[in-house]
Amino acid sequence: DKGNHRHFMEKEIYEQPEVISHALGHYVDFTENRVSAAASAIDFARIPSLAISACGTAYLAGLIGKYWFERYARLPVEIDVASEFRYRDIPLSPDAAALFISQSGETADTLASLRYCKDLGLTIGAVVNASESTIARSSDAVFPILAGPEIGVASTKAFTCQLAVLAALAVGAGRARGTISIEEERVLVRHLAEMPRIMASVLNAIQPKMESLARELSKCRDVLYLGRGTSFPLAMEGALKLKEISYIHAEGYAAGELKHGPIALIDENMPVIVIAPHDRFFEKTISNMQEVAARGGRIIFITDERGAAASKLETMSTIVLPNVDELIAPMIFSLPIQLLAYHTAVFMGTDVDQPRNLAKSVTVE
Ligand code: M6R
């Protein structure tokens, strides 16, 4: 049932504040502002490293998770798309743990990577939506993302719920490993707790702008997304979402890689979507944006209030989100990216929930 929505994808985008709050309730104790026992089903204090493997959007959630596990828990993370991971002969210690992220819990390559790690003796954790799935049943520890059924082929609420769960796991791992203090844990958990309310207000505020911008995007053949830090995987997720449902060619790049190749593509016909919250990397990303502007590139700037105030550059459009902590920025910044892809596809008249050539669950290699 789509309720008042035209497509399941739209419904699932708007469900995010509610499902994230549900997912967080499982991993976080809001009275104490601590991560709860559900997040410690893997003993993060005792492992030397963590491997992460997944496909598509779930892989991009894992990439953001890598930044968090390294930053908050000082835990080295090896990550790859499952179709590479399973064949790479990665030197993995049996003392390590491996996390497999999958909405469906049935993705063939992800399951094969899991079995590979299991044979090597690693502790297996599954971050899944379908908790009765093969991947869940094959794991030592299951971390449900509690997003509810996701019908749209383009993943939206599963992505942000995967992120919310990975954020809680990374903060919990940081506590277990003593790399963050109880006070730091409390501060981070309070930021997580604010997410549902912020998401609801952002969804409400940006919708009209996303629709008018989508009209512009629907005329383009190519779109480039740029970001640094956790905004880099988000740039790739933005590009994946747009190409999946609108069939517009899009690429996500690390902003710092611009001058190593993609800058050659810049002209007035290819919009550049820059994802840049006012974080540690902001100034660097702004100088990349300047390089785009100097070559006549049209910029769609997705930033926060501080970022908007700090940049004087002229843009095709600037989307201003509230200032939020670095930990929750990827979830908040996912919203404009999802809505932009959604409305562009609606303009182009594609089959948004069932895009051509794609299946919701990829159970063959
Ligand atoms: O069910 P899974 O999470 O294992 O699926 C992985 C990918 O097939 C999936 O995320 C795909 O990339 C989506 N269509 C992205 O929107």
XYZ file of C-alpha atoms and ligand atoms in Angstrom:
381
model
C 0.000 0.000 0.000
C 1.497 3.316 -1.126
C -0.736 5.415 1.131
C -0.852 8.980 -0.253
C 2.279 8.488 -2.277
C 2.666 8.013 -6.026
C 5.396 5.419 -5.672
C 6.762 3.092 -3.020
C 10.068 4.909 -3.322
C 8.470 8.192 -2.293
C 6.663 6.515 0.565
C 9.890 4.894 1.731
C 11.772 8.198 1.594
C 9.153 9.830 3.809
C 9.068 6.877 6.206
C 12.689 7.433 7.185
C 12.213 9.507 10.348
C 9.916 6.817 11.732
C 11.945 3.738 10.795
C 15.248 5.306 11.861
C 13.744 6.064 15.221
C 12.614 2.438 15.463
C 16.055 1.133 14.461
C 17.832 3.421 16.904
C 15.532 2.295 19.696
C 17.046 -1.164 19.315
C 20.708 -0.083 19.508
C 20.586 2.887 21.822
C 19.420 3.419 25.393
C 17.926 6.914 25.266
C 17.470 7.278 29.020
C 21.191 6.769 29.657
C 22.322 8.061 26.253
C 24.461 4.960 25.832
C 24.720 2.346 23.106
C 22.742 -0.728 24.179
C 23.799 -4.389 24.447
C 22.303 -5.153 21.003
C 25.282 -3.347 19.461
C 27.843 -5.556 21.191
C 26.825 -8.957 19.776
C 30.343 -8.885 18.307
C 33.179 -8.394 20.807
C 34.781 -5.398 19.104
C 37.337 -5.011 21.900
C 38.976 -8.324 21.029
C 39.233 -8.182 17.251
C 42.357 -6.890 15.459
C 40.418 -5.736 12.397
C 37.080 -5.743 10.667
C 36.207 -6.804 7.115
C 33.084 -5.433 5.421
C 31.544 -6.712 2.221
C 28.291 -5.892 0.398
C 26.917 -4.821 -2.994
C 25.495 -1.623 -4.415
C 23.956 0.760 -1.937
C 24.682 -1.588 0.972
C 28.378 -1.429 0.015
C 28.262 2.377 0.041
C 26.729 2.282 3.536
C 29.639 0.013 4.496
C 32.142 2.526 3.108
C 30.700 5.226 5.353
C 30.822 2.701 8.214
C 34.524 2.241 7.540
C 35.183 5.934 8.213
C 33.293 5.612 11.528
C 34.942 2.378 12.744
C 38.351 3.840 11.969
C 37.624 7.203 13.518
C 35.683 6.293 16.650
C 36.998 2.780 17.377
C 40.474 2.965 15.775
C 39.588 -0.341 14.158
C 41.265 -1.097 10.798
C 38.643 -1.906 8.178
C 39.076 -3.852 4.938
C 36.120 -3.306 2.616
C 35.241 -4.273 -0.921
C 32.265 -4.984 -3.127
C 31.311 -8.602 -2.577
C 31.990 -9.659 -6.179
C 35.662 -8.663 -5.698
C 35.975 -9.510 -2.022
C 35.080 -13.169 -2.560
C 37.835 -13.725 -5.152
C 40.609 -11.480 -3.910
C 42.449 -13.856 -1.592
C 42.523 -11.161 1.088
C 44.861 -12.089 3.954
C 42.310 -12.222 6.789
C 42.996 -13.238 10.382
C 40.632 -15.824 11.912
C 40.619 -13.561 14.992
C 38.975 -10.805 12.949
C 35.270 -10.227 12.437
C 33.445 -9.644 9.159
C 30.245 -7.659 8.580
C 27.939 -8.332 5.647
C 25.409 -5.654 4.835
C 22.321 -6.577 2.835
C 18.771 -5.329 2.696
C 17.399 -8.573 1.265
C 19.856 -10.890 2.983
C 19.877 -12.992 -0.207
C 22.422 -11.290 -2.476
C 24.511 -14.053 -4.071
C 27.933 -12.365 -3.998
C 27.470 -11.105 -0.434
C 26.479 -14.572 0.715
C 29.499 -16.090 -1.046
C 31.804 -13.569 0.704
C 30.197 -14.517 4.003
C 30.802 -18.222 3.408
C 34.380 -17.500 2.414
C 35.011 -15.660 5.713
C 33.190 -18.314 7.677
C 35.462 -21.021 6.239
C 38.457 -18.949 7.326
C 37.087 -18.907 10.881
C 36.162 -15.231 11.241
C 33.278 -14.101 13.464
C 30.386 -13.256 11.153
C 27.976 -10.364 11.649
C 25.013 -9.516 9.388
C 23.479 -6.060 9.054
C 20.232 -7.049 7.360
C 16.663 -5.938 6.859
C 15.219 -9.422 6.285
C 16.057 -11.118 9.569
C 14.919 -14.566 8.377
C 17.143 -14.386 5.297
C 19.968 -16.754 4.340
C 22.623 -14.170 5.254
C 21.036 -13.631 8.679
C 20.725 -17.357 9.305
C 24.353 -17.972 8.332
C 25.746 -15.389 10.767
C 27.003 -15.530 14.366
C 25.504 -12.137 15.165
C 22.524 -10.492 13.456
C 22.051 -6.720 13.521
C 18.569 -6.059 12.112
C 18.101 -2.624 10.551
C 14.340 -2.691 11.218
C 13.458 -0.602 8.157
C 10.293 -2.590 7.394
C 9.627 -3.970 3.900
C 11.358 -1.991 1.145
C 9.494 -2.394 -2.166
C 11.127 0.225 -4.405
C 14.079 -1.287 -6.251
C 16.112 1.827 -5.446
C 17.145 1.506 -1.838
C 16.390 4.525 0.358
C 15.198 3.796 3.886
C 17.303 0.626 4.055
C 20.387 2.743 3.298
C 19.804 5.263 6.088
C 18.819 2.506 8.540
C 22.007 0.605 7.636
C 23.901 3.825 8.377
C 22.118 4.363 11.693
C 22.961 0.811 12.793
C 26.587 1.076 11.638
C 26.922 4.409 13.479
C 25.653 2.838 16.711
C 27.963 -0.175 16.245
C 30.982 2.073 15.639
C 30.253 4.193 18.714
C 29.730 1.006 20.765
C 32.981 -0.403 19.377
C 34.741 2.818 20.356
C 33.524 2.440 23.916
C 34.457 -1.251 24.044
C 37.954 -0.469 22.755
C 38.361 2.531 25.046
C 38.968 4.905 22.150
C 36.081 7.145 23.172
C 35.040 8.070 26.710
C 31.595 7.586 28.258
C 31.110 11.338 27.931
C 31.933 11.213 24.221
C 29.600 8.257 23.804
C 26.787 10.243 25.440
C 27.350 13.215 23.152
C 27.345 11.015 20.037
C 24.235 9.115 21.144
C 22.438 12.403 21.734
C 23.247 13.362 18.148
C 21.850 10.049 16.915
C 18.712 10.626 18.962
C 18.117 13.977 17.231
C 18.136 12.395 13.793
C 14.453 11.472 13.311
C 13.251 14.984 14.187
C 15.836 16.653 11.941
C 15.042 14.272 9.074
C 11.333 15.042 9.306
C 11.903 18.791 9.186
C 14.410 18.531 6.321
C 12.062 16.371 4.218
C 9.377 18.934 4.719
C 11.562 21.935 3.974
C 13.402 20.856 0.821
C 10.681 19.118 -1.174
C 9.564 22.069 -3.427
C 13.152 22.990 -4.268
C 14.012 19.383 -5.138
C 11.144 19.246 -7.601
C 12.177 22.399 -9.460
C 15.798 21.283 -9.530
C 14.781 17.868 -10.817
C 13.153 19.562 -13.810
C 16.593 20.971 -14.698
C 18.409 17.691 -14.091
C 15.982 15.782 -16.268
C 17.369 17.711 -19.287
C 20.942 16.543 -18.673
C 22.846 13.605 -20.070
C 25.537 13.434 -17.410
C 25.833 14.525 -13.796
C 28.911 14.521 -11.562
C 28.658 14.209 -7.763
C 31.588 15.264 -5.551
C 32.294 14.876 -1.838
C 35.083 14.317 0.709
C 35.192 12.166 3.814
C 31.871 10.415 4.378
C 30.398 12.679 1.678
C 32.480 10.775 -0.892
C 30.538 7.488 -0.538
C 27.417 9.642 -0.412
C 28.405 11.186 -3.751
C 28.635 7.672 -5.190
C 25.263 6.805 -3.674
C 23.728 9.932 -5.222
C 25.088 8.939 -8.625
C 23.905 5.344 -8.241
C 20.398 6.458 -7.286
C 20.128 8.873 -10.205
C 21.349 6.404 -12.824
C 19.186 3.561 -11.508
C 15.867 5.316 -11.786
C 16.315 8.190 -14.262
C 18.854 6.451 -16.588
C 20.926 9.643 -16.611
C 24.626 8.859 -16.581
C 26.087 9.929 -13.251
C 29.381 9.458 -11.444
C 30.382 10.006 -7.844
C 33.960 11.114 -7.261
C 36.165 12.043 -4.321
C 36.373 15.834 -4.651
C 40.159 15.663 -4.412
C 40.289 13.439 -7.494
C 38.685 16.123 -9.651
C 41.935 17.364 -11.099
C 43.134 13.832 -11.732
C 40.700 13.326 -14.568
C 37.027 14.263 -14.336
C 37.737 18.002 -14.536
C 38.178 17.435 -18.280
C 34.432 16.793 -18.511
C 33.335 20.086 -16.969
C 31.196 22.325 -19.155
C 27.847 24.079 -18.863
C 25.982 20.922 -19.876
C 27.085 18.746 -16.974
C 25.833 19.859 -13.562
C 28.165 19.139 -10.648
C 26.464 18.274 -7.385
C 28.776 19.145 -4.514
C 27.973 17.554 -1.145
C 29.732 19.604 1.505
C 28.611 19.984 5.094
C 30.739 22.511 7.016
C 33.075 19.837 8.377
C 36.846 19.336 8.560
C 37.026 19.057 4.786
C 34.852 22.015 3.861
C 37.578 24.449 2.730
C 39.159 21.784 0.540
C 35.878 20.946 -1.139
C 35.201 24.649 -1.716
C 38.462 24.998 -3.592
C 37.398 22.078 -5.815
C 34.098 23.867 -6.353
C 36.025 26.947 -7.427
C 37.849 24.855 -10.002
C 34.494 23.723 -11.375
C 33.101 27.278 -11.443
C 36.220 28.630 -13.173
C 35.575 26.224 -16.060
C 31.967 27.249 -16.521
C 30.529 24.261 -14.620
C 27.082 24.650 -13.088
C 27.044 23.764 -9.396
C 24.303 22.337 -7.237
C 25.655 22.926 -3.750
C 24.283 20.773 -0.942
C 25.555 22.195 2.323
C 24.474 23.337 5.786
C 23.805 26.797 7.233
C 27.422 27.374 8.183
C 28.613 26.168 4.797
C 26.175 28.416 2.937
C 27.325 31.421 4.966
C 30.994 30.617 4.359
C 30.855 30.271 0.579
C 30.556 33.246 -1.759
C 30.577 31.185 -4.946
C 27.744 31.549 -7.370
C 25.787 28.326 -7.831
C 22.950 27.063 -9.986
C 21.228 26.153 -6.750
C 22.185 25.887 -3.074
C 20.370 23.497 -0.793
C 20.817 24.503 2.828
C 20.383 21.860 5.515
C 20.605 22.453 9.262
C 24.025 22.299 10.959
C 24.415 18.807 12.385
C 27.169 16.747 13.968
C 29.565 15.008 11.598
C 28.285 11.599 12.744
C 24.734 12.141 11.524
C 25.476 14.298 8.477
C 25.476 11.337 6.017
C 21.931 10.365 7.005
C 20.647 13.945 6.784
C 22.459 14.652 3.505
C 21.005 11.445 2.011
C 17.581 13.089 1.899
C 18.157 15.730 -0.806
C 20.070 13.150 -2.821
C 17.195 10.677 -2.728
C 14.548 13.292 -3.492
C 16.541 14.716 -6.386
C 16.849 11.288 -8.014
C 13.212 10.509 -7.307
C 11.746 13.699 -8.760
C 14.066 13.584 -11.778
C 12.830 10.086 -12.571
C 9.218 11.174 -12.102
C 9.769 14.036 -14.577
C 11.273 11.664 -17.080
C 8.359 9.313 -16.699
C 10.378 6.196 -15.896
C 9.062 3.263 -13.919
C 10.436 4.525 -10.617
C 9.712 1.483 -8.457
C 10.665 -1.069 -11.117
C 13.470 0.450 -13.199
C 14.423 -1.419 -16.346
C 16.887 -4.314 -16.121
C 17.056 -4.228 -12.309
C 15.844 -6.681 -9.682
C 15.218 -5.938 -6.021
C 17.231 -8.913 -4.939
C 20.178 -10.210 -6.982
C 20.379 -13.904 -6.154
C 22.641 -14.925 -9.040
C 26.271 -14.022 -9.500
O 19.637 -6.707 -0.856
P 20.988 -6.081 -0.865
O 21.136 -4.968 0.091
O 22.104 -7.111 -0.659
O 21.175 -5.491 -2.322
C 22.383 -4.918 -2.721
C 22.226 -4.133 -4.005
O 21.741 -4.978 -5.032
C 21.279 -2.949 -3.848
O 21.673 -2.080 -2.837
C 21.183 -2.161 -5.171
O 22.391 -1.509 -5.447
C 20.016 -1.163 -5.072
N 19.182 -1.279 -6.227
C 20.466 0.260 -4.889
O 19.432 1.182 -4.916
